[in-house]
Each structure stands twice: as C-alpha cells, then as structure tokens.
XYZ file of C-alpha atoms in Angstrom:
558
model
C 123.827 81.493 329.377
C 124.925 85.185 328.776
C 125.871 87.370 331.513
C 123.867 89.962 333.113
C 126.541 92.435 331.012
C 125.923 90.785 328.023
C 122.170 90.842 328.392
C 121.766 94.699 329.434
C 124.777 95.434 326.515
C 122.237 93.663 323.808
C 119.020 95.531 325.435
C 120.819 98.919 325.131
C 121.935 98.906 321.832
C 118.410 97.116 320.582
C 116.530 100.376 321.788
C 119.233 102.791 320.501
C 119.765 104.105 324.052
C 123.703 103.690 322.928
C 126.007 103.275 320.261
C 128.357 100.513 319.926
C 131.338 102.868 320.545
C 129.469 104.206 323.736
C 128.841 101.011 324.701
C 132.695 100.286 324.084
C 133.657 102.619 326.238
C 131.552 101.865 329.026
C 132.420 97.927 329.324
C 136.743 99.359 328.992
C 135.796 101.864 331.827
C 134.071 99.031 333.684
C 137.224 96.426 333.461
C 138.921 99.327 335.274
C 136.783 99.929 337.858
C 135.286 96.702 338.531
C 131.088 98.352 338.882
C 128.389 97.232 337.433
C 128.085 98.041 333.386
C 124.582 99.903 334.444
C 126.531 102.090 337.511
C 129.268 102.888 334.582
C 126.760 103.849 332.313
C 125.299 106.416 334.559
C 128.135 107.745 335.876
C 129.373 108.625 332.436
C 126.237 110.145 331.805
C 125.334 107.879 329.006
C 121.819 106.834 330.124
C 119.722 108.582 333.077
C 118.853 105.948 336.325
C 114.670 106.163 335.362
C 115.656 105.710 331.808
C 117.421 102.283 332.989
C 114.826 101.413 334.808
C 112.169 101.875 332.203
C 114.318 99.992 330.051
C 114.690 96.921 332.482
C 110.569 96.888 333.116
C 109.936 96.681 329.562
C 112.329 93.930 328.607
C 111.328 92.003 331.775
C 107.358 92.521 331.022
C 107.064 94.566 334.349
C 105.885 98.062 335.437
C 107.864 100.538 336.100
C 106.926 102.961 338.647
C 108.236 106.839 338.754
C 108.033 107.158 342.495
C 108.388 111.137 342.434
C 104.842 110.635 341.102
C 103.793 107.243 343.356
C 101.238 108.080 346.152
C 103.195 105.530 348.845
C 100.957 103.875 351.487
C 102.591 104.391 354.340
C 101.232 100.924 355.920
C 103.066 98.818 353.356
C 106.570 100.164 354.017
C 105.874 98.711 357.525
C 105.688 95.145 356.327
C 109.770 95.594 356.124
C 112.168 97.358 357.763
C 115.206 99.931 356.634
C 117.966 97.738 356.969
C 116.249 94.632 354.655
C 115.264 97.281 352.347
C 118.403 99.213 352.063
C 120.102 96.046 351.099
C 117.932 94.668 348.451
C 117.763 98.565 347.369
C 113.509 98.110 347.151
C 110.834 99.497 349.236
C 107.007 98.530 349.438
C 104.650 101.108 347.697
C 101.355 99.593 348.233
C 99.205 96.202 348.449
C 97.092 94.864 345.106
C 95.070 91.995 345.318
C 95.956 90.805 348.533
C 100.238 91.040 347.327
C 102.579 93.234 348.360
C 103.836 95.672 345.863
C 107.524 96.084 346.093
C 109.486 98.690 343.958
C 113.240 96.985 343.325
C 115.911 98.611 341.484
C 116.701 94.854 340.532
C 113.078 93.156 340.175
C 115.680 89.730 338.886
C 117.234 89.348 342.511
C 114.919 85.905 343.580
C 117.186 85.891 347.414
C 115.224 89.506 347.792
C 112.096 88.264 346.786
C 112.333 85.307 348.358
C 113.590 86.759 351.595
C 110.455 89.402 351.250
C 107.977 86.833 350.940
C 109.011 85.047 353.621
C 109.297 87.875 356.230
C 106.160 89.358 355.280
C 104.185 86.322 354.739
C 102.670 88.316 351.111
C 103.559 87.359 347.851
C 105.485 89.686 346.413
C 104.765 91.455 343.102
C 107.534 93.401 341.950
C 107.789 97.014 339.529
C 110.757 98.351 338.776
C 111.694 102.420 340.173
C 114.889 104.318 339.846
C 117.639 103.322 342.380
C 118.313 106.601 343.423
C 114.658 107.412 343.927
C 114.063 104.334 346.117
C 116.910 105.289 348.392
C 115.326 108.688 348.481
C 112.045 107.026 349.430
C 113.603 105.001 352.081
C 115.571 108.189 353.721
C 111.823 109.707 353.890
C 109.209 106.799 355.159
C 112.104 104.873 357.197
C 112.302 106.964 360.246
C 109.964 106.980 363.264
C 108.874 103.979 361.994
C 107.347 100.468 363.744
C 110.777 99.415 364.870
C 111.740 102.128 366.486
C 108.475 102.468 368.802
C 108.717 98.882 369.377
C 112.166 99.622 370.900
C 110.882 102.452 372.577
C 108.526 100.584 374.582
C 110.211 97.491 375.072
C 113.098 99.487 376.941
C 110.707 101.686 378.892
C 110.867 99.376 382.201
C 115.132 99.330 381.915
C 114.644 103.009 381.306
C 112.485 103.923 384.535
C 115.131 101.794 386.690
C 118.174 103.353 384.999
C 116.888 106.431 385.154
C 115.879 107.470 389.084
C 114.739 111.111 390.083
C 117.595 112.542 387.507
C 115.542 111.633 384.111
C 116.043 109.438 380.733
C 119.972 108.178 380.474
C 121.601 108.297 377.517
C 121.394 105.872 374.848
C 118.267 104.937 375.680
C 115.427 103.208 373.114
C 113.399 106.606 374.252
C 116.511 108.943 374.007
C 117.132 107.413 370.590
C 113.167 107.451 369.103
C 113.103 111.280 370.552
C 116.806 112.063 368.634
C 115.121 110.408 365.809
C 111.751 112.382 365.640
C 113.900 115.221 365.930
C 116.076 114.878 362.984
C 112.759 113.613 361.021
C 111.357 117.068 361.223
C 114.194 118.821 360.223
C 114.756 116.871 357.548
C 111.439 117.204 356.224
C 111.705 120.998 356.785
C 109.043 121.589 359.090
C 108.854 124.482 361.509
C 107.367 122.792 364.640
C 107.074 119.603 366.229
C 103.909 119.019 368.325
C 103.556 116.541 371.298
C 99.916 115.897 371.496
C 98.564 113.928 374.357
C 95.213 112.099 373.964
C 93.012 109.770 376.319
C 94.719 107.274 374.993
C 97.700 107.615 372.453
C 100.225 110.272 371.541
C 99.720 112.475 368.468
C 103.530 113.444 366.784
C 102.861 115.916 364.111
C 104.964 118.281 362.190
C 103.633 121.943 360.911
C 105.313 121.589 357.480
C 104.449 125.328 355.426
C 102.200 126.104 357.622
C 99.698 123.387 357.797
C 99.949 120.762 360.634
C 100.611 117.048 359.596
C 100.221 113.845 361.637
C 103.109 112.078 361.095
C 102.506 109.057 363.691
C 100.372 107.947 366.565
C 102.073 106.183 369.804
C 100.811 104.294 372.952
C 100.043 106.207 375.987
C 103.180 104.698 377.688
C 105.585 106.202 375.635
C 104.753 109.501 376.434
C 106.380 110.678 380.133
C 109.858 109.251 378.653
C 109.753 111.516 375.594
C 108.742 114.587 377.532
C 111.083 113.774 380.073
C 113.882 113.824 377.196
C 112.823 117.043 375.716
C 112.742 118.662 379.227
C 116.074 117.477 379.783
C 117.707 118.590 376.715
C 116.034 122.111 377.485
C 116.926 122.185 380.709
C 113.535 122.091 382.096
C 112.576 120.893 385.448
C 111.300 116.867 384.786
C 109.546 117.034 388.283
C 107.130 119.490 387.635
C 104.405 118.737 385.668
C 101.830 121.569 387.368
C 102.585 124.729 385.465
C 103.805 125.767 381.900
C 107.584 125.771 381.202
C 109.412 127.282 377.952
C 113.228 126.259 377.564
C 115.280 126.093 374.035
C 118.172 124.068 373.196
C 120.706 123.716 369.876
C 122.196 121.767 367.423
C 124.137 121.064 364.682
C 123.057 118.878 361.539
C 124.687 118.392 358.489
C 126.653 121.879 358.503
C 123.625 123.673 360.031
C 122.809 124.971 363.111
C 119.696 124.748 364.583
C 117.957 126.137 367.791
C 114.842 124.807 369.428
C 112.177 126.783 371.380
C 110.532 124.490 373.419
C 107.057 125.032 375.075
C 105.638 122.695 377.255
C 102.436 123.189 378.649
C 100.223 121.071 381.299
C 97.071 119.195 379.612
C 94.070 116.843 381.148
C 95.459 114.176 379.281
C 99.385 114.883 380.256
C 101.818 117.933 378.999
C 101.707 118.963 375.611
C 105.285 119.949 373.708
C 106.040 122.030 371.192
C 109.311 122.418 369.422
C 109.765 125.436 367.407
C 112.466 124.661 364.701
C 114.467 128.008 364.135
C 117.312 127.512 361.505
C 119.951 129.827 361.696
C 120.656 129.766 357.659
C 116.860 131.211 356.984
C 117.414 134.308 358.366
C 120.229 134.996 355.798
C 117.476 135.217 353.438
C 117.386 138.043 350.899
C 114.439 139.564 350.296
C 114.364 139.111 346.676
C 113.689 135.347 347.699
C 110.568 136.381 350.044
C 108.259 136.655 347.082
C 107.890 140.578 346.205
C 106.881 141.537 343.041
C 109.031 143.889 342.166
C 106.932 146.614 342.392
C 106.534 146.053 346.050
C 110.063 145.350 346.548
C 110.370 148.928 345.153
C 108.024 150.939 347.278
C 109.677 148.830 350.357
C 113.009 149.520 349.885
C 112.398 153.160 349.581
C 110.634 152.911 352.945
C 113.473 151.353 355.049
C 116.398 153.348 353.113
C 115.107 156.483 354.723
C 117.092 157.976 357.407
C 114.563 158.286 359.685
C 110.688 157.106 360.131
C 108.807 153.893 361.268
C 107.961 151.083 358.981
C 105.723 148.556 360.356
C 104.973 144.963 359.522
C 101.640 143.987 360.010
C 99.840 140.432 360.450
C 98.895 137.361 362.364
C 101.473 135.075 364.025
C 103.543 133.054 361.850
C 102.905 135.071 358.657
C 106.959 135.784 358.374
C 106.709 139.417 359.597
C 110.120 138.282 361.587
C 111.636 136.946 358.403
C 110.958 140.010 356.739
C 112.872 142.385 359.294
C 115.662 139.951 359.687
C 115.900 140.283 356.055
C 115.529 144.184 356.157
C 118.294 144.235 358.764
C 120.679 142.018 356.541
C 120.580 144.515 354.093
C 120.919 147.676 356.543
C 123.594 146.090 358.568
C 126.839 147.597 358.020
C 129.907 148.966 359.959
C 128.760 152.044 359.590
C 125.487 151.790 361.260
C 124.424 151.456 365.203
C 121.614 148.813 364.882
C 119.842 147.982 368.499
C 116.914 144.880 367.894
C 114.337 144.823 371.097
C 112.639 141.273 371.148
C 110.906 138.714 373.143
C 112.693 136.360 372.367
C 115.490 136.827 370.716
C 115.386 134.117 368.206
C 118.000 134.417 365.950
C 121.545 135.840 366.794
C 122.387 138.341 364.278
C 126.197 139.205 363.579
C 127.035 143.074 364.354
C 123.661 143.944 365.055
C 122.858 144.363 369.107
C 120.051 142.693 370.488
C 118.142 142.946 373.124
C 116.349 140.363 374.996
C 112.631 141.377 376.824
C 112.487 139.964 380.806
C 108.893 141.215 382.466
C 110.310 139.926 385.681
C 113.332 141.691 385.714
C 111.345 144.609 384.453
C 112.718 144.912 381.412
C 109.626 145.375 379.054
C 109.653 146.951 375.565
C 109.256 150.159 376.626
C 112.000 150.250 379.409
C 114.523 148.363 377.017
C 113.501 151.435 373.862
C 113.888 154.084 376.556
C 117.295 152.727 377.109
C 118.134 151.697 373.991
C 117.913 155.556 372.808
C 120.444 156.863 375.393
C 123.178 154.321 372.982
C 122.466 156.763 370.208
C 121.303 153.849 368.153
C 120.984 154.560 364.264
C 117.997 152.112 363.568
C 115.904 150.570 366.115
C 113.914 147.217 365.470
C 110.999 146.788 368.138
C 109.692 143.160 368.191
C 106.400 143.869 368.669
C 104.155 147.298 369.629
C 102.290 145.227 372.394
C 100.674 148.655 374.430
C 100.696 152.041 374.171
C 103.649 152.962 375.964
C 106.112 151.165 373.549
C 104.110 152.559 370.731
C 104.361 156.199 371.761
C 108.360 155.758 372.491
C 108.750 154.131 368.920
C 107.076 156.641 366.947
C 108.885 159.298 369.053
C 112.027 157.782 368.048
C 111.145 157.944 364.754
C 110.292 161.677 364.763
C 113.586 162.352 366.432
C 116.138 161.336 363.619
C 116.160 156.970 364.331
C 114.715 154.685 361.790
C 112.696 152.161 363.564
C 111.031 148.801 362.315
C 108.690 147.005 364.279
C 105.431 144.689 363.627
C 101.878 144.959 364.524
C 98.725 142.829 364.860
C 96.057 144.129 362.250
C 94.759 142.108 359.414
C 96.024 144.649 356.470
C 98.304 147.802 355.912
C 95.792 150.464 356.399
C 94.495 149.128 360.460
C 97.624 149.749 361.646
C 97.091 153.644 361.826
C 93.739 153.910 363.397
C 95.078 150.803 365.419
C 97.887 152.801 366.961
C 95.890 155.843 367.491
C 93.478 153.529 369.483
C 96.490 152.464 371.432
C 96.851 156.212 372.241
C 99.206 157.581 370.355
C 98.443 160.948 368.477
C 96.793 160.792 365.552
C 99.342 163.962 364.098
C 102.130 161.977 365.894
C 100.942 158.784 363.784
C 100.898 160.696 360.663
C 104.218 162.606 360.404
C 106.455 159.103 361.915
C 105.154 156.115 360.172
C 107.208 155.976 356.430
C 105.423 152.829 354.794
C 103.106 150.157 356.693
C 103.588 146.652 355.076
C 100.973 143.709 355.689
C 101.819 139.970 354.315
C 100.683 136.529 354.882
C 102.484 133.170 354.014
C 101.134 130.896 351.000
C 101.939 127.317 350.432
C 103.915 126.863 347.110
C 102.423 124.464 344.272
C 104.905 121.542 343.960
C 106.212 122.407 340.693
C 106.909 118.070 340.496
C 103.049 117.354 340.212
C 101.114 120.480 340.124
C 98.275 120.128 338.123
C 96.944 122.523 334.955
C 93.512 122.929 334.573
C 90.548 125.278 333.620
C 88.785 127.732 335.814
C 84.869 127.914 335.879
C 84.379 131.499 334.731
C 81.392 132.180 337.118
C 83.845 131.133 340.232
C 86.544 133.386 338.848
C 83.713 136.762 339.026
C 82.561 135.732 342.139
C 86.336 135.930 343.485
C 87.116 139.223 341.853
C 89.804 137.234 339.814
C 91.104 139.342 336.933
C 90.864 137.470 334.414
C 90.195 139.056 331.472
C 93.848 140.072 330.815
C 94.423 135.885 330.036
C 94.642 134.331 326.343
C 94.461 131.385 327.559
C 92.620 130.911 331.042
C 95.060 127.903 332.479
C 95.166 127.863 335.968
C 97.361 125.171 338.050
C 95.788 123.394 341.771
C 97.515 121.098 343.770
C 98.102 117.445 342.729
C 95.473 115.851 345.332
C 97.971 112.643 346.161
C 100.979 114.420 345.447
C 104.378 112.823 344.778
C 107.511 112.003 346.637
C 109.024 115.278 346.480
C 106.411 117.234 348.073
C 105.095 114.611 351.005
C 101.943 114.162 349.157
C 100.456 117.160 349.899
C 100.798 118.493 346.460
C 102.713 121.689 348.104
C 106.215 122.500 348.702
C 107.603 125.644 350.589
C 106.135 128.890 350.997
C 106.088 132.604 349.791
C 104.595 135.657 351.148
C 101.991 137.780 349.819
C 102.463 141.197 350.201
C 100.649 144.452 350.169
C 102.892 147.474 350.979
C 101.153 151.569 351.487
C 103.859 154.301 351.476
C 102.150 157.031 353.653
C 100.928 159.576 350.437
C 100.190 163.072 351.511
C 96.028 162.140 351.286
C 96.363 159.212 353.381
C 98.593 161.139 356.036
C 95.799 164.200 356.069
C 93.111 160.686 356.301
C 95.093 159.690 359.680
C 95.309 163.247 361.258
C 91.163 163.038 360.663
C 91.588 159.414 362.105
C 89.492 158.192 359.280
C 88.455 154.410 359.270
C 90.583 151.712 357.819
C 88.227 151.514 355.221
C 88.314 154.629 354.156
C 92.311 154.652 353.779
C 92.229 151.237 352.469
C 89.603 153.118 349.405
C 92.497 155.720 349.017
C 95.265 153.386 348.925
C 93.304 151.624 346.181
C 92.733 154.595 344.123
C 96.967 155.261 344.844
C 97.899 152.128 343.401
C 97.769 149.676 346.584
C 98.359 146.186 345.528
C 96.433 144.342 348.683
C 97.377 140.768 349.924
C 94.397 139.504 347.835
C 95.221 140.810 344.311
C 98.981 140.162 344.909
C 98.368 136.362 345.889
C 95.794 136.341 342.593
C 99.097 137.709 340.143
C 100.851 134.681 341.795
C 98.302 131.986 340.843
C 98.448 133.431 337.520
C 101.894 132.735 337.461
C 101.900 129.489 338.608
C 103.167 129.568 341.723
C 100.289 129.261 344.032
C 96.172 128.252 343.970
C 93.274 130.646 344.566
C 92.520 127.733 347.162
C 96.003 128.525 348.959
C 94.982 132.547 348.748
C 91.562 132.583 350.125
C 92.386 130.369 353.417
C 94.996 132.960 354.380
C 93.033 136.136 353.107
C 90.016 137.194 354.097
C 87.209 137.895 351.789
C-alpha cells in the first residue's frame, strides 16, 4: 500500500501543481528535516495551504470549505472543545441533516473522527479547510466558550469561601473566565466591554467599530464574582454596590499596552460594567490614516500650522474627535514647542506634551486649569472639551492673545459651532476674529474588503439620496456581505474611518458670525465656498469602495 508521501507526490504531479524536479526537491528537503512532504511543500512556497486543501477534497470526493468565506454557527463549535480540536487540527462549522459538519485539515485521520463521533454523539461529516485557517478559526470561537462558564460556576461556592470580605482570590475559575473575556475583546479589537445585567442572565457584549455585539449570555450566578473581579483590578470598593464608581486599570498584551476605564454603575437588576479599551499604539496614528481626502487634509493642516487661533472639533461622543487631536498633537509636538493638554480624563499619556487632568472636587475645572495653564506661557493649548461658557470665553481669549488652541465641541456639523458658542456667551466679534477652521467628523464602519459585495444601485434611491452619480461609467456600488466571513466576525465590516467636513473661517462667513447668522445660513455659504459636508464626503467614499450609503446615512443625518 503506498505511503501517504507517495500518494500526495502522485496527486501533485497528476494536477501539474509541481514538477518532478520541484517535487525532488521537496521529498530531499523533507529527509532532512523529518516534516511532513505537504508542511515542506508550503514552506518552500511551492503550493499555497487552500490550494492543498482543495487538492486533498477533490481527490478524496469531499468539499472543501474556504472558511474566510464560511458563515460558522457558533452552536456547533460547542459540541467540542479547544483542546480536542487543536489536536485533530478541525473545528465544527455547522450541522446538515442531523450530522455534524467538521472542517479537518486531515478529513483521512479515522482516531479524529472516531473520537468526534463518540464525544458528540453526531455522526460526523467531514470537508476539508486550510490548516492555517482552522487554527485561525479556533483562536476566534474558542474563548469564552461552554467550558469555561461551566468552570466558572462550578467553582463559585470554593470561590465565596476562599474569598471572605477581601474579594475573588487569584486563580480562580471566575478570575480566569474574567482574564479571559478580557483578552477576547482585545483580541477582537473592540473598544468596550459591556456587563449587562438582566432579570435573569448576564449579557457580555463587545462594541466592535462602533456597533455593539452580543458575544455570550451567562447565568445570573455568575455575575457578583465577575464584578467583584473587575472592581478589584480597578481598585474599586467591592462593598458598595449603592452608588456609581469609575476606576481604570492596565496591561500589557503581546507588546502592547493597554489601559482600561472602567465604569460601573448600580442597576435594578445588579451593577452594570463597562470597560473602555484605550490602546496606547492608536494614538500614534497619523492622520493620513484617519481617512481625509486630501483636500481636507489640506485645508486642516493649514488650520493647525497657524501660530495662533482656535480650531475646533465638532461631534457626538465616540466619533474620534480625540483621535483626531491626539493625532494633530503628534504632528505639532516638538522640542521646540510648550504644549499644555486640559482633559477629563486624561486618557492617553502623551510623551513631551504636558497634560492636565480635570478634578471638580478639588476645584480644578476647565476653566481654572486654562487660567493656569496660561501663566506657563504655553505655545499651544488643547482643551478637552468647551463644556460652559466660562472655558469657552478663556479659550478663544487665548487664542486672540498669540496661543494656538484645539479643543472639541458638541454640534452636529462645522457651521453650529459658531452660533453655538455665541449662545454659550461668548462675543459674536470675539467668535469671529479667534476661531481658524471648525472641523466636524463622524466614524463609518469599513466594508470588509474579504467579502464585500458589488452590486447595482436602483437609480430612483440614488436621487432620492442626493447621490452624485452621474459622474459614474459604470454605476457599481459595493454593500456589506450579509453573513460575512471569518475575517470580519460576520458582520460584513471591518475597522473604521472618519468622515470629515472641514470650514476654514472665509472673510463672508466671519462677517455671517459677527451678524450671528443661523447655522443654516453659514452652512449655504460654506457650500457655495467649496464645503465638502460629512454627507458628500462619506458618498466619495462609497464610490470608492470603502464604505455603504447604508453605513453613511445611520451616522449622518438627512
């Protein structure tokens, strides 16, 4: 009977995936090292892994399955867990006809099907999938998973005993689920992990881009221990369970360091937790990666290059105004200049910049802190947030007296932030001669450029949305693969970008402010100026791909 060698040598060189003197090579190279002729192969570069495995399905009369493209059901990688299928290298994708679909790298290896069967009590129909993608699949559905819960509440009794008034021990089955969850989320990349009570379970989801995903729901029982944990590791009081506490802890994973903000606040159904993920390496951004198009970029960087001035950042919370400072200040930060950052809270620890950290109860609010900050003789000035009109008047001030201040502002779009700080009391005159450039942006998911999917627009939908259009040859649109693929989570999305619609302050729409015209009315003059708004900018960026017209109009407003 030939060899398993011998067999994949003669399938090879029947489908031309090799010559004979590649082939010749590869078995000499594999005497020396002793690895399988396939692991050779790739590692020589001869044949690709999914090009293997295609091979294999064919000869063996099975399917092969690309599981980058594979919708997995998450309730049939239960049926085994990560250690059984990290060592038959397989993991189960879904359930057909009452088996259990099982995607091997070796689909011949009976003792795994065999030992499947018999642990899941399904027969077992294997497909064959890319080694390296099934490990990758494994890394992503095997944490948080049955096992792990099970633990969890099986050592909750032990845990109560062991742990007294003081909290969770160490090494715990709750310590190690909530270490777990933890390193879950920032694996998958998301920015926030919420602790959800209910009546009668516990929600765990993770804001990934943006958009909140469940990710698993526990008993009840489970939940004191894990809040308990967090509150420890924040260095929150565990007794009090009355009143809303905020505490932040850090650490390090895989080179990175990472800080969490943690919130927790009191419920009817228990205390709800969230976890703001804050990685240090994001604010090194630069902000050709934010998503300007480069005429934006332009009229931006001409804004915060001026000596003097105010530039603000306008937009909801968690639209990346933050990012886009931190950014700002990466590029301005030099040994030559005095930077002094206000904030509440300081979330990221900048090198050579100095920043300032906001404490109401010490009385140190934004104004007090800018009022001090000025006597430093500070070159530029970055104000968290224009909350009232006291810090608003001292920041433009500074800005009229030689400092170059950034700071951010709730308004929906670039041109409410004048009348909005004129309502807040400042000047309208005052408003007009300070404020270099007003910037307003959102965050967009990204298609998954894995599975995105090309299609054709409906014409009528396209007028109705103001879509320009009629600058396309060819009217091909992409939308978001609606089961998605491995790669993006199944969401059919994967990262974000900003949309961005910058206004220099022109000498009509400074003249427009000292009149304390309406937004609308500057918004009409930016227009006829050149203004690319949020919308239209978000629209040039489905035309190129990036994002969908769906993904524009749920962050911009009509």
């Amino acid at each position: 009977m030939p060899s398993a060698t011998d067999r994949l040598s003669q399938l090879l060189l029947k489908n031309n995936v090799v010559t004979e003197k590649q082939l010749a090579q590869a078995l000499e190279r594999q005497k020396e090292t002793g690895a399988s002729l396939g692991r050779v192969l790739l590692e020589l570069g001869m044949v690709k892994e999914n090009q293997l495995a295609e091979l294999i399905a064919r000869e063996l009369g099975l399917e092969y399955v690309d599981l980058l493209e594979y919708k997995i059901n998450i309730q049939a990688t239960t049926s085994i867990d990560e250690s059984m299928a990290r060592r038959y290298s397989c993991i189960p994708i879904d359930f057909e006809d009452g088996k259990l679909v099982v995607a091997m790298a070796d689909p011949t290896n009976i003792y795994a099907l065999d030992d499947i069967r018999l642990s899941t009590g399904y027969e077992v129909k294997p497909v064959v999938s890319a080694r390296e993608d099934i490990l990758n699949a494994i890394q992503r559905y095997y944490h948080l998973d049955t096992d792990v819960v099970e633990e969890a509440l099986q050592g909750k009794e032990e845990e109560e005993e062991a742990e007294g008034i003081t909290g969770v021990v160490d090494d715990t089955p709750l310590v190690r689920f909530t270490t777990t969850m933890i390193t879950e989320a920032i694996n998958r990349g998301a920015s926030d992990i919420h602790i959800d009570p209910r009546e009668n379970e516990v929600l765990i989801r993770y804001r990934i881009d943006g958009v909140c995903q469940e990710i698993k729901r526990l008993p009840k029982n489970v939940h004191e221990g894990i809040v308990s944990r967090i509150k420890i590791i924040s260095d929150l009081n565990i007794a009090e369970r009355r009143i809303p506490q905020d505490g932040h802890f850090g650490l390090v994973t895989n080179g990175k360091s990472i800080d969490f903000r943690v919130a927790v606040l009191p419920t009817v159904y228990g205390e709800k937790v969230v976890m703001r993920i804050l990685d240090k390496s994001s604010i090194l951004l630069r902000l050709e990666d934010l998503g300007f198009l480069p005429e934006a970029l332009e009229k931006y960087r001409q804004a915060f290059t001026k000596p003097h001035g105010a530039l603000l950042v306008t937009g909801p919370t968690g639209s990346g105004k933050s990012t886009s400072l931190y950014a700002t200040l990466n590029v301005l930060n030099t040994e030559h200049k005095n930077i002094t950052t206000v904030e509440d809270p300081v979330e990221y620890r900048l090198a050579g910049i100095n920043q300032v950290q906001v404490n109401p109860k010490a009385g140190l609010t934004f104004a007090n802190a800018l009022r001090n900050i000025l006597r430093t003789s500070p070159d530029i000035l970055m104000v968290g947030e224009i909350r009232d009109r006291e810090t608003a008047k001292t920041a433009i001030e500074a800005a009229l007296t030689g400092h170059l201040v950034l700071s951010t502002l709730h308004t929906n779009d670039a041109p409410s932030a004048l009348p909005r700080l004129i309502e807040m009391g400042v000047e309208a005159f005052l408003v007009s001669s300070a404020i270099n450039c007003v910037m307003a942006q959102r965050l967009v998911r990204k298609l998954c450029p894995n599975c995105k999917v090309p299609y054709e627009p409906d014409i009528e939908v396209l007028k109705a949305l103001n879509f320009p259009y009629e600058d396309m040859d060819e009217l091909i649109l992409y939308k978001a693969n609606e089961n998605g693929c491995a790669k993006c989570g199944g969401t059919g999305y994967k990262g974000r970008i900003g949309l961005y619609e910058v206004m220099p302050m022109s000498e009509e729409i400074k003249k427009l402010t000292v009149k304390e015209a309406s937004a609308t009315t500057i918004m009409k003059q930016a227009k006829e100026e050149g203004l690319i708004t949020m919308r239209d900018d978000g629209f040039i960026k489905v035309k190129m791909g990036i994002t969908s017209i769906e993904e524009v109009m749920r962050v911009v407003a009509v």
